[in-house]
Every structure is written in structure tokens, then in C-alpha cells.
CSV table of C-alpha atoms and ligand atoms in Angstrom, one decimal:
chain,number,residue,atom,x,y,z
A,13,UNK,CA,1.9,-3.5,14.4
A,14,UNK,CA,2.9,-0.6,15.9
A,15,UNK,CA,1.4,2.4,16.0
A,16,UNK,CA,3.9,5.5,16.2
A,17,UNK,CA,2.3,8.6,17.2
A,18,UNK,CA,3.2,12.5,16.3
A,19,UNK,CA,4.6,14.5,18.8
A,20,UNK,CA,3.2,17.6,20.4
A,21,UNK,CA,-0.5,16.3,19.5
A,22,UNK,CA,-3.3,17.2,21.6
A,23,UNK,CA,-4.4,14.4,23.7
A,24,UNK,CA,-7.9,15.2,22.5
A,25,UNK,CA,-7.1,13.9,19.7
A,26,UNK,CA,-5.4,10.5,20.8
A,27,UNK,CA,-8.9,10.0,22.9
A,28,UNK,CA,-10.6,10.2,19.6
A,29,UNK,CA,-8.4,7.8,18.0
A,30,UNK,CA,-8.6,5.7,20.7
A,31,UNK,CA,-12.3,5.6,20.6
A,32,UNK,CA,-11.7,5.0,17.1
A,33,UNK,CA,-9.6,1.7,17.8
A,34,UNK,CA,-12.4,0.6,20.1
A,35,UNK,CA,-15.8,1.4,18.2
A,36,UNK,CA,-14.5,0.1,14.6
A,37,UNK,CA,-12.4,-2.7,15.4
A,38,UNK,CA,-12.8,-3.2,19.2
A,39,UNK,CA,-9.6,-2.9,20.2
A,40,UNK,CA,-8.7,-1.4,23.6
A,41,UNK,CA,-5.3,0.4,23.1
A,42,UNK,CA,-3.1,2.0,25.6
A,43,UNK,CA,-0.5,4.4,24.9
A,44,UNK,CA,3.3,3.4,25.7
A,45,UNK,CA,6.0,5.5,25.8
A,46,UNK,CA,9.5,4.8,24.0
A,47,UNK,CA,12.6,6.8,23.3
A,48,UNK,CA,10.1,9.5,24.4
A,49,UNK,CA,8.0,8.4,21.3
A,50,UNK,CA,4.1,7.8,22.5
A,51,UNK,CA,3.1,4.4,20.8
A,52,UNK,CA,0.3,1.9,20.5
A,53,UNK,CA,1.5,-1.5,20.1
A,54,UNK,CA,-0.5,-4.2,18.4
A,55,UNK,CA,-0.4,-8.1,18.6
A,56,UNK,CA,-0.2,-10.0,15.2
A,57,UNK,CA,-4.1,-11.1,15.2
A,58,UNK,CA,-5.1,-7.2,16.6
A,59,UNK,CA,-3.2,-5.7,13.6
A,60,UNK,CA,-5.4,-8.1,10.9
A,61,UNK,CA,-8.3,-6.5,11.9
A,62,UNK,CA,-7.5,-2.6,11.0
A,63,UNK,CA,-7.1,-1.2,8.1
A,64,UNK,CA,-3.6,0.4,7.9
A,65,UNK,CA,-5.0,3.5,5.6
A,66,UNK,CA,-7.6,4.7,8.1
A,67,UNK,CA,-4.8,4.7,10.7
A,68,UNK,CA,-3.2,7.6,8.3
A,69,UNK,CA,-6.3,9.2,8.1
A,70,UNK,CA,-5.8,10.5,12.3
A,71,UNK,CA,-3.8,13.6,12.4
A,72,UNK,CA,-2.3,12.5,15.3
A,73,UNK,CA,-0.5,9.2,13.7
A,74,UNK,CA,2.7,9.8,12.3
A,75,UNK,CA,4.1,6.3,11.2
A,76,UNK,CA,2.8,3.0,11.0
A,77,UNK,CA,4.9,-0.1,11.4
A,78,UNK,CA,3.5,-3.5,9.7
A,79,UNK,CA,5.6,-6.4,12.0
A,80,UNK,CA,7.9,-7.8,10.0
A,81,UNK,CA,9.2,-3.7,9.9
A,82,UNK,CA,9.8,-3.1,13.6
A,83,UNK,CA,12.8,-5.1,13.8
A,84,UNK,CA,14.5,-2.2,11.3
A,85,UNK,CA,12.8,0.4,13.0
A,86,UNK,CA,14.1,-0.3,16.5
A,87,UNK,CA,15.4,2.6,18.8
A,88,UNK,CA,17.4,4.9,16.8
A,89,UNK,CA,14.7,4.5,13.7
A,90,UNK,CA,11.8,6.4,16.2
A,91,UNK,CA,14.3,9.3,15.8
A,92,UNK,CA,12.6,11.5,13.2
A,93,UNK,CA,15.2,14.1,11.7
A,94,UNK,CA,15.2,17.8,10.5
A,95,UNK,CA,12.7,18.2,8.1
A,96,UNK,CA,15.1,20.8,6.5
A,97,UNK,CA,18.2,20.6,5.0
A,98,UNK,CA,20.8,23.5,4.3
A,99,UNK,CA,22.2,23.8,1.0
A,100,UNK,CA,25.0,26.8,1.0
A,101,UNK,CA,22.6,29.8,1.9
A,102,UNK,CA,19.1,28.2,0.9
A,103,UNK,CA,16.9,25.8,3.4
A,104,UNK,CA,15.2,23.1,1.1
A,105,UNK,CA,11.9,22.1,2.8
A,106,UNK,CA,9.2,23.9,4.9
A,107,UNK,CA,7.2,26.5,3.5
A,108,UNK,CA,10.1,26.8,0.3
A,109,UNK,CA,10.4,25.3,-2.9
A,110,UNK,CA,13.4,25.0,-4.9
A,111,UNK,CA,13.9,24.3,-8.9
A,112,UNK,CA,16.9,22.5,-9.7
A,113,UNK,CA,17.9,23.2,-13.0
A,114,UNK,CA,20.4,21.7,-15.7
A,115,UNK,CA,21.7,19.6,-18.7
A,116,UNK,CA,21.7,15.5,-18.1
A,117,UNK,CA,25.4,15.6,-18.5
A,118,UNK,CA,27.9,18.4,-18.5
A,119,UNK,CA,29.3,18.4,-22.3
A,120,UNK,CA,31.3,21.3,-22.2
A,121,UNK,CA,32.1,24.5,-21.0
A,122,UNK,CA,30.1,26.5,-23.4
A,123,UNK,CA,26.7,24.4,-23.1
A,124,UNK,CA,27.2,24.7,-19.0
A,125,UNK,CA,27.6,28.7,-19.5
A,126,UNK,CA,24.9,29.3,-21.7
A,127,UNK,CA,22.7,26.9,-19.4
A,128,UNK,CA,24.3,28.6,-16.2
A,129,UNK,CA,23.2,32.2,-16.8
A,130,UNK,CA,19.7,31.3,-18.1
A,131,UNK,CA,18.8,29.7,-15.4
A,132,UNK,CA,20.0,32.4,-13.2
A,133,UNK,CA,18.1,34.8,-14.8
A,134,UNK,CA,15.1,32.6,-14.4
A,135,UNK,CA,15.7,33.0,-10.6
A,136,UNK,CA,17.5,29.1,-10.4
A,137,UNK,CA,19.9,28.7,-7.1
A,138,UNK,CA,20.5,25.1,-8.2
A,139,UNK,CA,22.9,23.5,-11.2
A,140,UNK,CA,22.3,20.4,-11.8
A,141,UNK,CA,24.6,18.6,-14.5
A,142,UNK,CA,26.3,14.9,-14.7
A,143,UNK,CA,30.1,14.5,-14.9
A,144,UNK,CA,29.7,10.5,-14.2
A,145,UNK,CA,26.9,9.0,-16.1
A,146,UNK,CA,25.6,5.7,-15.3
A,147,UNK,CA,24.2,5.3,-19.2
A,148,UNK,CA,22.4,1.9,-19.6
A,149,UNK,CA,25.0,1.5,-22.6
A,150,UNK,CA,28.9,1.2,-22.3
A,151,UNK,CA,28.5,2.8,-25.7
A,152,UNK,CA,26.9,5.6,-24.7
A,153,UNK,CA,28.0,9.2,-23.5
A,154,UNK,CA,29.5,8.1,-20.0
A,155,UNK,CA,30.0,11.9,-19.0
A,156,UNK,CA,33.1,14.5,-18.3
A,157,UNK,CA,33.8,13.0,-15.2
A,158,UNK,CA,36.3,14.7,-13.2
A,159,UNK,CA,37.1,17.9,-16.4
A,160,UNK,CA,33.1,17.7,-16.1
A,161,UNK,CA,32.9,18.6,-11.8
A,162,UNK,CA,35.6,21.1,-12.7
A,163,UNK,CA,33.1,23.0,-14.7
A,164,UNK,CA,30.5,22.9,-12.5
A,165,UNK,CA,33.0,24.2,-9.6
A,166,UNK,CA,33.8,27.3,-11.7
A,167,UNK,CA,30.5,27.8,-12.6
A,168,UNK,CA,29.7,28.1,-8.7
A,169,UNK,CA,32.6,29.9,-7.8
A,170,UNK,CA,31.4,32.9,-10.7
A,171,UNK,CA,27.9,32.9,-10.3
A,172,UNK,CA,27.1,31.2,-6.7
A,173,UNK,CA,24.9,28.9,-8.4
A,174,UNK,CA,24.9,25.7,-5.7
A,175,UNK,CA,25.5,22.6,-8.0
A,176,UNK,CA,23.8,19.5,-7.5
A,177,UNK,CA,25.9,16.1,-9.7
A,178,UNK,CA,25.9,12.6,-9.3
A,179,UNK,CA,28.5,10.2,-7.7
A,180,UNK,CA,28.5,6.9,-9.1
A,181,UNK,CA,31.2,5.3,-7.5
A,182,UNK,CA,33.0,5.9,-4.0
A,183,UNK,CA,36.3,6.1,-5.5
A,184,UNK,CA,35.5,9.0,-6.9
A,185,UNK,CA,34.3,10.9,-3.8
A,186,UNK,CA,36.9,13.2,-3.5
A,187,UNK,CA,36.5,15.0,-6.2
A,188,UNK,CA,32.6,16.4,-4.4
A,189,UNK,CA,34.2,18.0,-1.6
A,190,UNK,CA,33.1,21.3,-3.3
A,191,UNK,CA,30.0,20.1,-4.7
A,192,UNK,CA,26.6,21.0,-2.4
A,193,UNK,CA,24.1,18.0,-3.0
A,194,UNK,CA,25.5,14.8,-3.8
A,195,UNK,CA,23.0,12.9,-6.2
A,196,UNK,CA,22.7,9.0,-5.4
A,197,UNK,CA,21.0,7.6,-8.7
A,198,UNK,CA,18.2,5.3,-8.8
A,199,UNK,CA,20.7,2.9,-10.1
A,200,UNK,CA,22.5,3.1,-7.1
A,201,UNK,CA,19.7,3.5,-4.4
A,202,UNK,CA,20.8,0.5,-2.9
A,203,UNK,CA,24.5,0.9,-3.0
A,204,UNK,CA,24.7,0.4,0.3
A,205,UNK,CA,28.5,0.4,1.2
A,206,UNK,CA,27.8,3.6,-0.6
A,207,UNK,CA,25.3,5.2,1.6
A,208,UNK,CA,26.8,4.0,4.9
A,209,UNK,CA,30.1,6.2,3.3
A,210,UNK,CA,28.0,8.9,2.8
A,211,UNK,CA,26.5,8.7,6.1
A,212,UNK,CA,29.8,9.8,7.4
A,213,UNK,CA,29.8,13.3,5.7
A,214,UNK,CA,28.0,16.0,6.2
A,215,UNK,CA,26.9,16.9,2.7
A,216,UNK,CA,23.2,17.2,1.4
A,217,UNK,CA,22.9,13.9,-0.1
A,218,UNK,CA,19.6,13.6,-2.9
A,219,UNK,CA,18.7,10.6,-2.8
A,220,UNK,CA,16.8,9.1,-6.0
A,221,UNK,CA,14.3,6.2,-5.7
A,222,UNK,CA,15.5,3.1,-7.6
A,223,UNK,CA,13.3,2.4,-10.6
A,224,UNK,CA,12.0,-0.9,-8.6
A,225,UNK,CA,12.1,0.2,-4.9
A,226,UNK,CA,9.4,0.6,-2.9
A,227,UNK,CA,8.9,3.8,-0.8
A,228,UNK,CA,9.7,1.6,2.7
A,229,UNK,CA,13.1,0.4,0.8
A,230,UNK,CA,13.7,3.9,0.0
A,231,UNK,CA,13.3,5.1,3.2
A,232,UNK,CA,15.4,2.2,4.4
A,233,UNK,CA,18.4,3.6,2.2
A,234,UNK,CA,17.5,7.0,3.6
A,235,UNK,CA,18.4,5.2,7.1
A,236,UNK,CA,21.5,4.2,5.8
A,237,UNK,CA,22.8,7.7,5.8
A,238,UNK,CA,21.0,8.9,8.2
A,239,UNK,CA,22.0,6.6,10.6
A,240,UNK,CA,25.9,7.5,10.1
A,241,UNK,CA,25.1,10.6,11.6
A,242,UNK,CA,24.1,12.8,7.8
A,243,UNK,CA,21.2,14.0,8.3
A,244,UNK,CA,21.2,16.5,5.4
A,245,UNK,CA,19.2,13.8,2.8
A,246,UNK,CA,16.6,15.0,0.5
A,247,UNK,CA,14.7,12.8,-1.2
A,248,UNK,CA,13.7,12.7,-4.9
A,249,UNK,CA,10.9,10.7,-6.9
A,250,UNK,CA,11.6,10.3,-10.6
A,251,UNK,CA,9.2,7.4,-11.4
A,252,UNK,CA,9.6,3.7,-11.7
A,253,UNK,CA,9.0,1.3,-14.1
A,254,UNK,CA,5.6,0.1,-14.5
A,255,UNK,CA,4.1,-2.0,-17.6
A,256,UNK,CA,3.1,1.5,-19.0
A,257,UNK,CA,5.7,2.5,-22.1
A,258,UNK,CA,4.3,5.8,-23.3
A,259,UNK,CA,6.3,7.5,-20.6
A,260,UNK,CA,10.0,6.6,-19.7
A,261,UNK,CA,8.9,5.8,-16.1
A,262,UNK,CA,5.6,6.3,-14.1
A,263,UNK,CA,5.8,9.5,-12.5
A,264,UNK,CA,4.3,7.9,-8.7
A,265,UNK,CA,2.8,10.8,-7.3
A,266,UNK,CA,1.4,9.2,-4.5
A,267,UNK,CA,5.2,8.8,-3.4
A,268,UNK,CA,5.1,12.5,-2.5
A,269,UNK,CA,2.5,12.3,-0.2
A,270,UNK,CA,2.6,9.4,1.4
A,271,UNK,CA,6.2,10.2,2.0
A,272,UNK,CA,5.0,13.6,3.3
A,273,UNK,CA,2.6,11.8,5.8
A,274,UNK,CA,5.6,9.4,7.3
A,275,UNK,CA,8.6,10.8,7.5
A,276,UNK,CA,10.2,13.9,7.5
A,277,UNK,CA,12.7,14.6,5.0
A,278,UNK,CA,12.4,16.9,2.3
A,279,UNK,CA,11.5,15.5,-0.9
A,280,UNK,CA,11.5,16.5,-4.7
A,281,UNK,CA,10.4,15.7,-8.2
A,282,UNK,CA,12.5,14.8,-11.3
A,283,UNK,CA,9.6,15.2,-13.9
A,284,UNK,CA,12.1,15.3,-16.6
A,285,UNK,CA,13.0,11.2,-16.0
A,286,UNK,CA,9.6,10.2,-14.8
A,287,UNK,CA,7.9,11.8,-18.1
A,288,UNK,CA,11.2,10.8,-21.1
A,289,UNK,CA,9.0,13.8,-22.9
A,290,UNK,CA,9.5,17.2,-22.5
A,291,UNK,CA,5.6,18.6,-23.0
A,292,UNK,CA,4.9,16.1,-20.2
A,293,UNK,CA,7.5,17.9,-17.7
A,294,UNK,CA,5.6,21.0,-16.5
A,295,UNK,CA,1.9,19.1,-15.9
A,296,UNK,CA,4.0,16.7,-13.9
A,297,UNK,CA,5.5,19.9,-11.7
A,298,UNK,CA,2.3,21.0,-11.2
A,299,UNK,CA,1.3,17.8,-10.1
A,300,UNK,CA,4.6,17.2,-7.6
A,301,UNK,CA,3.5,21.0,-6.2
A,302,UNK,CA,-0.1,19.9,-5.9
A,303,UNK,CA,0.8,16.5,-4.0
A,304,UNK,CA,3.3,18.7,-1.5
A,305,UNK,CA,6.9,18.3,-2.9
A,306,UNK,CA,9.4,20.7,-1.9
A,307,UNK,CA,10.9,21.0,-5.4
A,308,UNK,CA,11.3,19.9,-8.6
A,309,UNK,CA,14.9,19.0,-10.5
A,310,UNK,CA,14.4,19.5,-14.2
A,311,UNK,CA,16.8,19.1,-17.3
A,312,UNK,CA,17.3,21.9,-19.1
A,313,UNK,CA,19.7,21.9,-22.7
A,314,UNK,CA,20.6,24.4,-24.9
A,315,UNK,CA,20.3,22.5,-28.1
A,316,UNK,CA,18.3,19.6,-26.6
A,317,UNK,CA,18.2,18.1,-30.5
A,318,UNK,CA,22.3,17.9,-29.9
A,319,UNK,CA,22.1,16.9,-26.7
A,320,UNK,CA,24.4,14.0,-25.5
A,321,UNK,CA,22.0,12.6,-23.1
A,322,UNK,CA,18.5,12.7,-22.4
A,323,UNK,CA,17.4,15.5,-25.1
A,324,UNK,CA,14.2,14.2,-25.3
A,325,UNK,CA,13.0,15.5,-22.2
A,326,UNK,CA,14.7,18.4,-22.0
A,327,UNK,CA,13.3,22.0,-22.0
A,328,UNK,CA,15.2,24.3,-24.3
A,329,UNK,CA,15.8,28.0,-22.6
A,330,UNK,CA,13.1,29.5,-23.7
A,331,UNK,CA,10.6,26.4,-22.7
A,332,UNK,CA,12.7,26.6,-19.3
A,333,UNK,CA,11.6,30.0,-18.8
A,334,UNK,CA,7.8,29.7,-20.0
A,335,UNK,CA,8.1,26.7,-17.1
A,336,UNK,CA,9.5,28.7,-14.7
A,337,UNK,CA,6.5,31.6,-15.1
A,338,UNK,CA,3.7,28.6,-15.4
A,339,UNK,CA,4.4,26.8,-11.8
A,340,UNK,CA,5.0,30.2,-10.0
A,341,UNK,CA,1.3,30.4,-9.4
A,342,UNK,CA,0.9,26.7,-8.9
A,343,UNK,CA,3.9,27.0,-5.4
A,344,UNK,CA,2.1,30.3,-4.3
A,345,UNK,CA,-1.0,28.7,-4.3
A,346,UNK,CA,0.2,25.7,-2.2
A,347,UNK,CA,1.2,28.2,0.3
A,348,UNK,CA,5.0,28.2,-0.5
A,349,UNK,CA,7.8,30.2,-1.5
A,350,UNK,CA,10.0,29.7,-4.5
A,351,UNK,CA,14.1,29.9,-3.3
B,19,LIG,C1,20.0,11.9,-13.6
B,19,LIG,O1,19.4,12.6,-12.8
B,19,LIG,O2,20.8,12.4,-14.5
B,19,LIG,C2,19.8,10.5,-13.6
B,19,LIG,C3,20.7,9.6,-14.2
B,19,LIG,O3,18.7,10.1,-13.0
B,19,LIG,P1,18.2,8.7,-12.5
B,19,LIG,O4,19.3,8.2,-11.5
B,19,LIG,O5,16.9,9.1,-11.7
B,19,LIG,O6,18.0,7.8,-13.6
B,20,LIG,MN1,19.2,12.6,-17.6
């Protein structure tokens, strides 16, 4: 086991860890230095003695790497990266938070307007909207695709909305060179030839969690871009599949923080798929505020009764405002400021 410590930290507070190490498990550590990373390294029978969640519990532990991990984490992976990313004039991360707006799919340019300049007027800087839809059925809706990134790219250009659409497939990446976050899908979390493409660009890349990953395969896909030479990836939790079926997904919370105790990268919330129910959407923002995410991506329709995809847990306008007024309080509270 290895035990990856944060930088900066007062050596007070390594002494007290230390003494920790000693007095609970008897362990006598001793800090190494790596890629200017101060560590404490553990044999196999050391690391069965402690328990992994007290480690977290020290302010001055950033990461903790079970054995059969440190071979993926070698070198390069002690590199932490920024813990913002720039999206046109906005920082996502820090002490902001941002609300990504929008329809499941672009259907047309009259639904994208009338969603456009609500959400505007709510004080939204981000469009979301789906010209490629990976639909579980061939027979379903399968998006706009390239007439529906034209729609979002004049939308931008007239109101200077940033949008925020999906790529399902490489061969299509040309048509995002005026896009501002590329969305990876959970479907395609582990598209790997995928990320290691987008780990070549310099885009904002929001990465979903697949509806089965863990959080350490997530941040493994995370390392496929980042380790390109991208740095710009924002991570978003939108709940995975668990044997519950009232909701569409289970909303894992814990994801938020946990990733906010071991990495770095910005990360938000996609009540709207976790939930599959629209009432469900806002008590779930709350909760991603509560548990530290720097956002929330929500869909928003017009007519969400008509909608082509995913009307069911979609605010209508007027819900979309009452939402945006309800977490206000919620993101002041946690010390942050909405973008
Ligand atoms: C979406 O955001 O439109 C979407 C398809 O989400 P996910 O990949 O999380 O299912
Ligand atoms: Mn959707």
C-alpha cells in the first residue's frame, strides 16, 4: 500500500499521523520522497492491518493506493492536475458552481430557442443538448446529429451560451471543434481509443461515469485523457445501476466526495439521469451541493410530455426556474458562488 501524502501540509500533522500508524496498528513509517510526492510505503502484510477509511480521515493524506493499484499509478499518475478547468470565460471548480442546462436531445430549432433564452434568463452559462444519442433502442430517437451541433453552434454564436453535447463516435469529432465541453457518455466511459484521442486536444472533456464503473475505473479513464496531455476533464456522476428500480439509476453521492477527497478534478451532478423523475431532480441537487460538487447538469424541455427523449425527468421552464431560485441558497451556503 502506499500512502500518498498532500502537499504543502504541515509536518505537524504528518508527526500525528505518524504516531497514529504507530499507536493503532504499530507500524513505524517513514516518509519517502518521489516525483517530489512525500509517501509512506507499506509491505503487503503492513497494509492488512490498517483500515484504509481512517487513513482518509488525516488531513494530511491525499490518496491511497491498495497494491494491485500502484502499478497504474506509477510516476506520471503522482502528478495531480488543475483542479479547475476553463470553459470559454467561466472557471468550473473552486469556490464556483455551474448549472448546466438543456433538452436530452436537440429536436429542433424552435425547442433549442425557447430552451436557449430561458435558461439565460435564469442566469444558465451552459447549453447542454444531444445531436448524437446513444438510445438503448435502434428504434428510438437517435438525435440531429450533425443539423443538431449546427443549432447548438448558432445558439452560441447569438447568445454566448457555452454548449456542452455528446460525441459518441470519433469519426465524428470534427464536427466539436466549436463546441466547449465535450460529453463522454456513461456508455462510452471506457471507450478507450476514444479517450486516448481526446487526450490529444485541448477541449474540456465531461466525463460521465459508466453505469457499472467503479470510481477507481473512472478515474482510470480520467487518466486516459489526462495522460495525453488534456488536462481540462470534469467529471460527472449520474448514478449507476443498482438492484433498486424506483429510480432510473442510483444517484451515488458518496462518489462526490470521495472523489473530492482523492483527486482533483472538478466534478458534477446529472440528477436528471440518476433520478428518471423530475420531482426527484432538485432534492438530488441539493444533495450533490451538500456532498461538494461543483455543479449540476440538468434537462430541461419545453414540452417535456412531447419530448423525444428523456421527458420524464425533465423540468419544464417554469419548474426550471423554481429550481434555479430553490438551490441558490443551498450553493451560498456551501460557501460557493453560482457562474
Ligand atoms: C445524456 O446526458 O444525455 C446521456 C445520454 O447521459 P448518460 O451518458 O449519463 O446516460
Ligand atoms: Mn437524457
Amino acid at each position: 500500500m502506499l500512502i500518498v501524502l498532500k502537499q504543502g501540509v504541515d509536518g505537524s500533522y504528518i508527526e500525528q499521523f505518524l504516531n497514529m500508524m504507530r499507536l493503532n496498528y504499530g507500524l513505524k513509517c517513514e516518509v519517502i520522497e518521489r516525483s517530489n510526492k512525500k509517501l509512506i510505503a507499506l509491505s503487503e502484510k503492513e497494509s492488512e492491518k490498517v483500515d484504509m477509511n481512517l487513513l482518509y480521515s488525516f488531513d494530511c493524506v491525499n490518496y491511497v493506493m491498495k497494491s494491485d493499484e500502484i502499478d497504474e499509478f506509477d510516476g506520471e499518475k503522482f502528478r495531480r492536475c488543475n483542479t479547475t478547468v476553463n470553459v470559454g470565460d467561466y472557471i468550473i471548480g473552486k469556490d464556483r458552481f455551474c448549472v448546466v442546462g438543456g433538452p436530452c436531445s436537440v429536436e429542433s430549432e424552435e425547442q433549442l430557442w425557447l430552451i436557449a433564452d430561458r435558461i439565460k434568463s435564469a442566469g444558465v452559462k451552459f447549453l447542454r443538448g444531444g445531436a448524437f444519442k446513444p438510445r438503448t433502442s435502434p428504434y428510438s430517437f437517435q438525435g440531429l446529429g450533425k443539423k443538431g451541433i449546427e443549432l447548438l453552434l448558432n445558439v452560441k454564436r447569438k447568445t454566448g451560451l457555452c454548449v456542452v453535447t455528446e460525441l459518441v463516435d470519433l469519426k465524428y469529432l470534427d464536427l466539436f471543434s466549436d463546441v466547449d465541453i465535450i460529453q463522454v457518455g456513461a456508455r462510452n466511459m471506457q471507450n478507450f481509443e476514444m479517450l486516448r484521442q481526446l487526450g490529444k486536444c485541448d477541449k474540456p472533456i465531461l466525463l460521465k461515469r459508466g453505469i457499472s464503473s467503479t470510481i477507481h475505473e473512472w478515474l482510470m479513464s480520467a487518466e486516459y485523457i489526462l495522460s495525453g496531455g488534456n488536462k481540462n476533464v470534469i467529471l460527472c456522476e449520474r448514478g449507476i445501476r443498482t438492484y433498486e428500480t424506483f429510480t432510473r439509476n442510483t444517484l451515488d453521492i458518496s462518489a462526490v466526495s470521495i472523489i473530492k477527497k482523492i483527486s482533483d478534478l472538478p466534478i458534477i451532478v446529472d440528477p436528471s439521469h440518476a433520478a428518471g423523475i423530475k420531482w426527484l431532480v432538485e432534492p438530488l441537487a441539493k444533495a450533490a451541493v451538500a456532498a461538494g460538487a461543483d455543479g449540476v447538469m440538468v434537462e430541461v424541455h419545453n414540452c417535456p410530455a412531447k419530448a423525444l427523449s428523456d421527458g420524464k425527468q425533465s423540468l419544464n421552464l417554469d419548474e426550471f426556474d423554481d429550481f434555479m431560485n430553490n438551490i441558490k441558497p443551498f450553493v451560498h451556503a456551501s460557501n460557493k458562488n453560482m457562474l
